[in-house]
Structure formats: structure tokens, C-alpha cells
mmCIF file of C-alpha atoms in Angstrom:
data_model
loop_
_atom_site.group_PDB
_atom_site.id
_atom_site.type_symbol
_atom_site.label_atom_id
_atom_site.label_comp_id
_atom_site.label_asym_id
_atom_site.label_seq_id
_atom_site.Cartn_x
_atom_site.Cartn_y
_atom_site.Cartn_z
ATOM 1 C CA MET A 1 0.274 0.093 0.070
ATOM 2 C CA SER A 2 1.050 3.455 -0.763
ATOM 3 C CA ASP A 3 2.315 5.824 2.565
ATOM 4 C CA PHE A 4 -0.242 8.891 2.451
ATOM 5 C CA LYS A 5 -0.238 11.691 4.783
ATOM 6 C CA LEU A 6 -2.494 14.270 5.648
ATOM 7 C CA SER A 7 -2.785 17.276 8.180
ATOM 8 C CA ALA A 8 -5.929 18.662 9.140
ATOM 9 C CA LYS A 9 -7.485 20.355 12.098
ATOM 10 C CA LEU A 10 -10.907 20.325 13.790
ATOM 11 C CA ARG A 11 -13.177 22.820 13.226
ATOM 12 C CA GLN A 12 -16.167 24.130 15.567
ATOM 13 C CA ASP A 13 -18.280 25.825 12.791
ATOM 14 C CA ALA A 14 -20.266 23.989 10.936
ATOM 15 C CA GLY A 15 -23.248 24.528 7.875
ATOM 16 C CA LYS A 16 -23.144 25.853 4.757
ATOM 17 C CA GLY A 17 -21.631 29.403 5.462
ATOM 18 C CA ALA A 18 -18.658 28.123 7.684
ATOM 19 C CA SER A 19 -18.049 25.745 4.594
ATOM 20 C CA ARG A 20 -17.461 28.561 2.553
ATOM 21 C CA ARG A 21 -15.808 30.587 4.171
ATOM 22 C CA LEU A 22 -13.178 27.861 4.972
ATOM 23 C CA ARG A 23 -13.024 27.201 0.680
ATOM 24 C CA ARG A 24 -13.163 30.502 0.000
ATOM 25 C CA LEU A 25 -11.247 33.105 2.251
ATOM 26 C CA ALA A 26 -8.847 29.966 4.089
ATOM 27 C CA GLY A 27 -8.471 27.257 0.791
ATOM 28 C CA GLU A 28 -9.270 24.611 2.846
ATOM 29 C CA VAL A 29 -11.314 21.673 2.018
ATOM 30 C CA PRO A 30 -14.268 20.889 4.855
ATOM 31 C CA ALA A 31 -14.165 17.283 5.676
ATOM 32 C CA ILE A 32 -15.757 14.832 7.836
ATOM 33 C CA VAL A 33 -14.304 11.726 9.688
ATOM 34 C CA TYR A 34 -16.488 8.563 11.155
ATOM 35 C CA GLY A 35 -16.745 5.195 11.983
ATOM 36 C CA GLY A 36 -14.791 3.068 14.675
ATOM 37 C CA ASN A 37 -15.920 3.606 18.322
ATOM 38 C CA LYS A 38 -15.477 7.102 17.926
ATOM 39 C CA GLU A 39 -18.059 9.853 17.248
ATOM 40 C CA PRO A 40 -18.058 11.795 14.248
ATOM 41 C CA ALA A 41 -15.146 14.730 13.669
ATOM 42 C CA ASN A 42 -15.583 17.941 11.508
ATOM 43 C CA ILE A 43 -12.290 18.758 10.193
ATOM 44 C CA SER A 44 -10.614 20.575 7.377
ATOM 45 C CA LEU A 45 -7.531 20.362 5.551
ATOM 46 C CA LEU A 46 -5.400 22.621 2.896
ATOM 47 C CA HIS A 47 -7.250 22.331 -0.622
ATOM 48 C CA LYS A 48 -3.906 22.204 -2.344
ATOM 49 C CA ASP A 49 -2.377 19.732 -0.468
ATOM 50 C CA MET A 50 -5.760 17.456 -1.461
ATOM 51 C CA ILE A 51 -5.653 18.362 -4.924
ATOM 52 C CA HIS A 52 -1.783 17.128 -4.790
ATOM 53 C CA GLU A 53 -2.710 13.306 -3.237
ATOM 54 C CA LEU A 54 -5.637 12.950 -5.408
ATOM 55 C CA GLU A 55 -3.742 13.035 -8.697
ATOM 56 C CA ASN A 56 -1.944 9.722 -7.982
ATOM 57 C CA GLU A 57 -5.052 6.829 -8.676
ATOM 58 C CA ALA A 58 -3.517 5.175 -5.480
ATOM 59 C CA PHE A 59 -4.618 7.634 -3.024
ATOM 60 C CA TYR A 60 -8.326 6.726 -3.653
ATOM 61 C CA THR A 61 -7.859 3.016 -2.683
ATOM 62 C CA SER A 62 -5.113 3.128 0.533
ATOM 63 C CA VAL A 63 -5.262 3.593 3.818
ATOM 64 C CA LEU A 64 -4.249 7.077 4.996
ATOM 65 C CA THR A 65 -3.194 8.672 7.843
ATOM 66 C CA LEU A 66 -4.746 11.661 9.057
ATOM 67 C CA ASP A 67 -2.742 14.066 11.380
ATOM 68 C CA ILE A 68 -5.686 15.649 13.442
ATOM 69 C CA ASP A 69 -4.130 18.467 15.391
ATOM 70 C CA GLY A 70 -1.006 16.132 16.752
ATOM 71 C CA SER A 71 -3.039 13.098 16.536
ATOM 72 C CA GLU A 72 -2.691 9.863 13.990
ATOM 73 C CA GLU A 73 -5.819 8.336 12.476
ATOM 74 C CA ALA A 74 -5.833 5.544 10.143
ATOM 75 C CA VAL A 75 -8.644 5.803 7.195
ATOM 76 C CA VAL A 76 -9.256 5.621 3.662
ATOM 77 C CA LEU A 77 -11.514 7.991 1.694
ATOM 78 C CA LYS A 78 -14.974 6.715 1.187
ATOM 79 C CA ASP A 79 -16.483 10.007 -0.807
ATOM 80 C CA LEU A 80 -15.537 13.181 -2.349
ATOM 81 C CA GLN A 81 -17.489 15.697 -3.626
ATOM 82 C CA ARG A 82 -16.623 18.030 -6.920
ATOM 83 C CA HIS A 83 -17.822 21.592 -7.657
ATOM 84 C CA PRO A 84 -19.508 20.570 -11.087
ATOM 85 C CA SER A 85 -17.412 23.301 -12.984
ATOM 86 C CA LYS A 86 -14.249 24.297 -11.149
ATOM 87 C CA ALA A 87 -11.448 22.449 -10.069
ATOM 88 C CA GLN A 88 -12.137 22.422 -6.812
ATOM 89 C CA ILE A 89 -12.781 19.668 -3.658
ATOM 90 C CA MET A 90 -16.275 20.559 -1.868
ATOM 91 C CA HIS A 91 -16.345 17.575 0.437
ATOM 92 C CA ALA A 92 -14.606 15.018 1.801
ATOM 93 C CA ASP A 93 -15.555 11.871 3.684
ATOM 94 C CA PHE A 94 -13.048 9.626 5.446
ATOM 95 C CA LEU A 95 -13.974 6.270 7.478
ATOM 96 C CA ARG A 96 -11.706 5.398 10.170
ATOM 97 C CA VAL A 97 -10.030 2.258 9.936
ATOM 98 C CA ASP A 98 -10.580 -1.010 12.444
ATOM 99 C CA ALA A 99 -7.965 -3.725 11.399
ATOM 100 C CA THR A 100 -10.034 -6.497 12.586
ATOM 101 C CA LYS A 101 -12.738 -5.766 11.108
ATOM 102 C CA LYS A 102 -13.645 -5.889 6.781
ATOM 103 C CA LEU A 103 -14.015 -2.931 4.468
ATOM 104 C CA THR A 104 -16.015 -1.895 1.573
ATOM 105 C CA MET A 105 -14.133 -0.341 -1.596
ATOM 106 C CA ARG A 106 -14.499 0.370 -4.900
ATOM 107 C CA VAL A 107 -11.398 -0.449 -6.658
ATOM 108 C CA PRO A 108 -10.030 0.633 -10.135
ATOM 109 C CA LEU A 109 -9.405 -2.348 -12.968
ATOM 110 C CA HIS A 110 -6.252 -1.954 -14.924
ATOM 111 C CA PHE A 111 -6.690 -3.924 -18.303
ATOM 112 C CA ILE A 112 -4.080 -5.518 -19.733
ATOM 113 C CA ASN A 113 -3.126 -6.772 -23.498
ATOM 114 C CA GLU A 114 -6.145 -5.197 -25.403
ATOM 115 C CA ASP A 115 -4.509 -4.630 -28.121
ATOM 116 C CA SER A 116 -2.814 -7.864 -28.647
ATOM 117 C CA CYS A 117 -5.334 -10.494 -27.355
ATOM 118 C CA LYS A 118 -6.680 -12.833 -30.398
ATOM 119 C CA GLY A 119 -10.316 -11.399 -30.805
ATOM 120 C CA VAL A 120 -8.478 -8.073 -31.582
ATOM 121 C CA LYS A 121 -5.325 -8.666 -33.152
ATOM 122 C CA GLU A 122 -6.524 -11.275 -35.471
ATOM 123 C CA GLN A 123 -9.926 -11.195 -35.540
ATOM 124 C CA GLY A 124 -10.527 -7.743 -35.951
ATOM 125 C CA GLY A 125 -12.670 -6.838 -32.661
ATOM 126 C CA ILE A 126 -13.066 -3.936 -30.327
ATOM 127 C CA VAL A 127 -13.056 -3.885 -26.785
ATOM 128 C CA THR A 128 -15.987 -2.984 -24.386
ATOM 129 C CA HIS A 129 -15.794 -2.365 -20.691
ATOM 130 C CA GLY A 130 -18.965 -3.409 -18.692
ATOM 131 C CA ALA A 131 -17.153 -1.896 -15.908
ATOM 132 C CA ASN A 132 -13.598 0.334 -14.728
ATOM 133 C CA GLU A 133 -14.108 -0.513 -11.220
ATOM 134 C CA LEU A 134 -14.520 -3.341 -8.623
ATOM 135 C CA GLU A 135 -16.670 -3.395 -5.170
ATOM 136 C CA VAL A 136 -14.646 -5.745 -2.896
ATOM 137 C CA SER A 137 -14.588 -6.490 1.002
ATOM 138 C CA CYS A 138 -10.997 -7.284 2.648
ATOM 139 C CA LEU A 139 -9.264 -6.236 5.638
ATOM 140 C CA ALA A 140 -7.295 -3.209 5.580
ATOM 141 C CA LYS A 141 -3.871 -4.788 4.939
ATOM 142 C CA ASP A 142 -4.941 -6.747 1.991
ATOM 143 C CA LEU A 143 -6.805 -3.717 0.283
ATOM 144 C CA PRO A 144 -5.741 -3.478 -3.659
ATOM 145 C CA GLU A 145 -4.208 -0.255 -5.294
ATOM 146 C CA PHE A 146 -6.181 -1.806 -8.462
ATOM 147 C CA ILE A 147 -7.455 -5.260 -9.933
ATOM 148 C CA GLU A 148 -5.204 -6.160 -13.590
ATOM 149 C CA VAL A 149 -7.527 -7.670 -15.771
ATOM 150 C CA ASP A 150 -5.808 -9.941 -18.489
ATOM 151 C CA LEU A 151 -7.678 -9.891 -21.895
ATOM 152 C CA ALA A 152 -5.208 -12.034 -23.676
ATOM 153 C CA ASP A 153 -6.636 -14.859 -24.347
ATOM 154 C CA LEU A 154 -9.892 -12.944 -25.132
ATOM 155 C CA GLU A 155 -11.863 -14.112 -28.595
ATOM 156 C CA LEU A 156 -14.130 -12.521 -30.269
ATOM 157 C CA GLY A 157 -17.699 -12.723 -29.387
ATOM 158 C CA GLN A 158 -16.207 -13.693 -25.592
ATOM 159 C CA SER A 159 -16.737 -11.913 -22.436
ATOM 160 C CA LEU A 160 -14.738 -11.910 -19.379
ATOM 161 C CA HIS A 161 -17.128 -11.598 -15.940
ATOM 162 C CA ILE A 162 -15.891 -11.075 -12.483
ATOM 163 C CA SER A 163 -15.789 -14.851 -11.978
ATOM 164 C CA ASP A 164 -12.759 -14.458 -14.560
ATOM 165 C CA LEU A 165 -10.695 -12.188 -12.275
ATOM 166 C CA LYS A 166 -8.112 -13.490 -10.250
ATOM 167 C CA LEU A 167 -8.464 -11.573 -6.703
ATOM 168 C CA PRO A 168 -5.628 -10.894 -4.329
ATOM 169 C CA ALA A 169 -5.677 -13.605 -1.496
ATOM 170 C CA GLY A 170 -8.129 -12.417 1.469
ATOM 171 C CA VAL A 171 -10.211 -10.067 -1.611
ATOM 172 C CA GLU A 172 -14.149 -10.986 -2.045
ATOM 173 C CA SER A 173 -16.193 -9.477 -4.628
ATOM 174 C CA VAL A 174 -19.384 -7.650 -3.528
ATOM 175 C CA GLU A 175 -21.047 -8.598 -6.382
ATOM 176 C CA LEU A 176 -20.574 -12.154 -6.318
ATOM 177 C CA SER A 177 -21.369 -12.616 -2.501
ATOM 178 C CA HIS A 178 -24.623 -11.681 -3.542
ATOM 179 C CA GLY A 179 -25.314 -14.454 -5.867
ATOM 180 C CA ALA A 180 -24.203 -16.413 -9.112
ATOM 181 C CA GLU A 181 -26.867 -13.823 -11.017
ATOM 182 C CA HIS A 182 -24.764 -11.128 -10.131
ATOM 183 C CA ASP A 183 -21.740 -12.106 -12.174
ATOM 184 C CA GLN A 184 -21.620 -8.776 -13.785
ATOM 185 C CA SER A 185 -19.766 -8.811 -17.761
ATOM 186 C CA ILE A 186 -16.335 -6.747 -17.004
ATOM 187 C CA ALA A 187 -15.263 -6.543 -20.441
ATOM 188 C CA THR A 188 -16.069 -8.043 -24.189
ATOM 189 C CA ILE A 189 -14.746 -8.383 -27.693
ATOM 190 C CA SER A 190 -17.269 -7.469 -30.152
ATOM 191 C CA ALA A 191 -17.638 -6.943 -33.958
ATOM 192 C CA PRO A 192 -17.516 -3.591 -35.337
ATOM 193 C CA ARG A 193 -20.000 -1.862 -36.496
ATOM 194 C CA GLY A 194 -20.497 -2.516 -40.639
ATOM 195 C CA GLY A 195 -17.484 -5.683 -39.995
ATOM 196 C CA VAL A 196 -16.681 -8.490 -40.994
ATOM 197 C CA GLN A 197 -20.071 -10.148 -38.981
ATOM 198 C CA ASP A 198 -22.272 -7.471 -40.157
ATOM 199 C CA GLU A 199 -21.157 -7.523 -43.881
ATOM 200 C CA GLU A 200 -21.537 -11.486 -43.970
ATOM 201 C CA ALA A 201 -24.751 -10.794 -41.786
ATOM 202 C CA GLY A 202 -26.431 -8.817 -45.142
ATOM 203 C CA GLU A 203 -25.418 -10.686 -47.765
ATOM 204 C CA ALA A 204 -26.882 -13.836 -46.842
ATOM 205 C CA GLU A 205 -30.388 -11.722 -46.273
ATOM 206 C CA ALA A 206 -29.549 -10.413 -49.248
ATOM 207 C CA GLU A 207 -29.504 -14.233 -50.869
ATOM 208 C CA GLY A 208 -32.724 -15.331 -49.157
ATOM 209 C CA ASN A 209 -34.182 -12.478 -50.960
ATOM 210 C CA GLY A 210 -33.304 -13.509 -54.507
ATOM 211 C CA GLU A 211 -30.703 -10.609 -54.393
ATOM 212 C CA GLU A 212 -27.357 -10.013 -55.443
ATOM 213 C CA PRO A 213 -24.947 -8.381 -53.017
ATOM 214 C CA ALA A 214 -23.928 -5.062 -53.412
ATOM 215 C CA GLY A 215 -20.309 -4.903 -55.664
ATOM 216 C CA GLU A 216 -20.901 -8.540 -57.392
#
């Protein structure tokens, strides 16, 4: 796991007005930290620090250290609110981590061998992603930064599902825990529109109607 540490401070003022002042006058992000055996606490962090850390994908799926007025807590980022049109963080939610209890987090999927798989390179197909992240359940120590999805053996017309993924030890799919009917497609190799399969289907239809295919 990556080592991320953020400095924060407790804030007493709450409400939309106080949050606006924090963002506008102090350059800070209002946030909350909750969970564990402690009461929720309103905190604030420097906006520039948050923006810098958010540039690293691993920040979203790592156990972070929050230094709140000199007291450190292990947390994960559970929610982030951004301004709809500005490069501004509006609010952040952090969940305290209990090393003995499982977390539920969304982890990004990293697809490899897309261009070199048989369905694309030899059969002219295109890759369609059914998901770009996976919700997992695991202990904090087992939380992966990402899950690798290898498409090397995927052929035209085939799909790769959640059950096909090689999850790290101790990591479970939340979707699959609800039953086999939730085994979602992660990636599919499809024929492009107007591709070979479409042309063959068009020719078969023309022959069935007693027509000559165009161009002959």
C-alpha cells in the first residue's frame, strides 16, 4: 500500500456558510471523519494538499494517515464532492479503519493486453468495458490499489466476467457475494459495426431474398 499522510485540524463551525468561508478565505476543504468507536468529527484540510494527493490513483484505495491536530488516525477516503465546473474539492468523507474488520471499497480495474489479444489483433474485434472498477470487501491490510484484468486469451464474441478475475488473497467481490446472477460482464470483444460479421449477415439476407450482394 502507498504511504499517504495528510494534516488536518478540527473545526467547530458547521453548516454551509462556514464551509463556504473555509473554501473561499482559508483555501481549505471541509471534511468529516467517522466510524470506529469514536464520534464523527468535523475537520478541514488544505485544498492544495488534497489536490496534490488526488493526482495519484492509489490515494483513492489506500489506507491514509490523517494527522488531526497532532493525533494520527488510519482512514480511507469514502466520498469526495467536487465542484461541477471548477477544479475545486467541495467536501470529503473519511472512514476510520479497524484492522480487524473488513472494508468495502471500490477498486479500479487495469486492463492489459487489449490490443494484442486474439479477438482484437487476429479477429478484428473491439473491446467494450462493462465496468472500470469493482466493489470489494477485505481487511485493510489486503486492500489492493487496483485489480489487473488480463484480456490476452479473449476471442471475438467472448466476455470476461467478475468470476474470471484473479482477485488477491483475502479480497472478495461484493457483487458475487449476492449470488451467481450478479456475475457482471467486465469486458467483451465485439465485432465493429460494419465489420466482417455484419457484412456476412447482410449477404446472407440478400441471398435469402433472391438478390445479389452489392458489388458483385
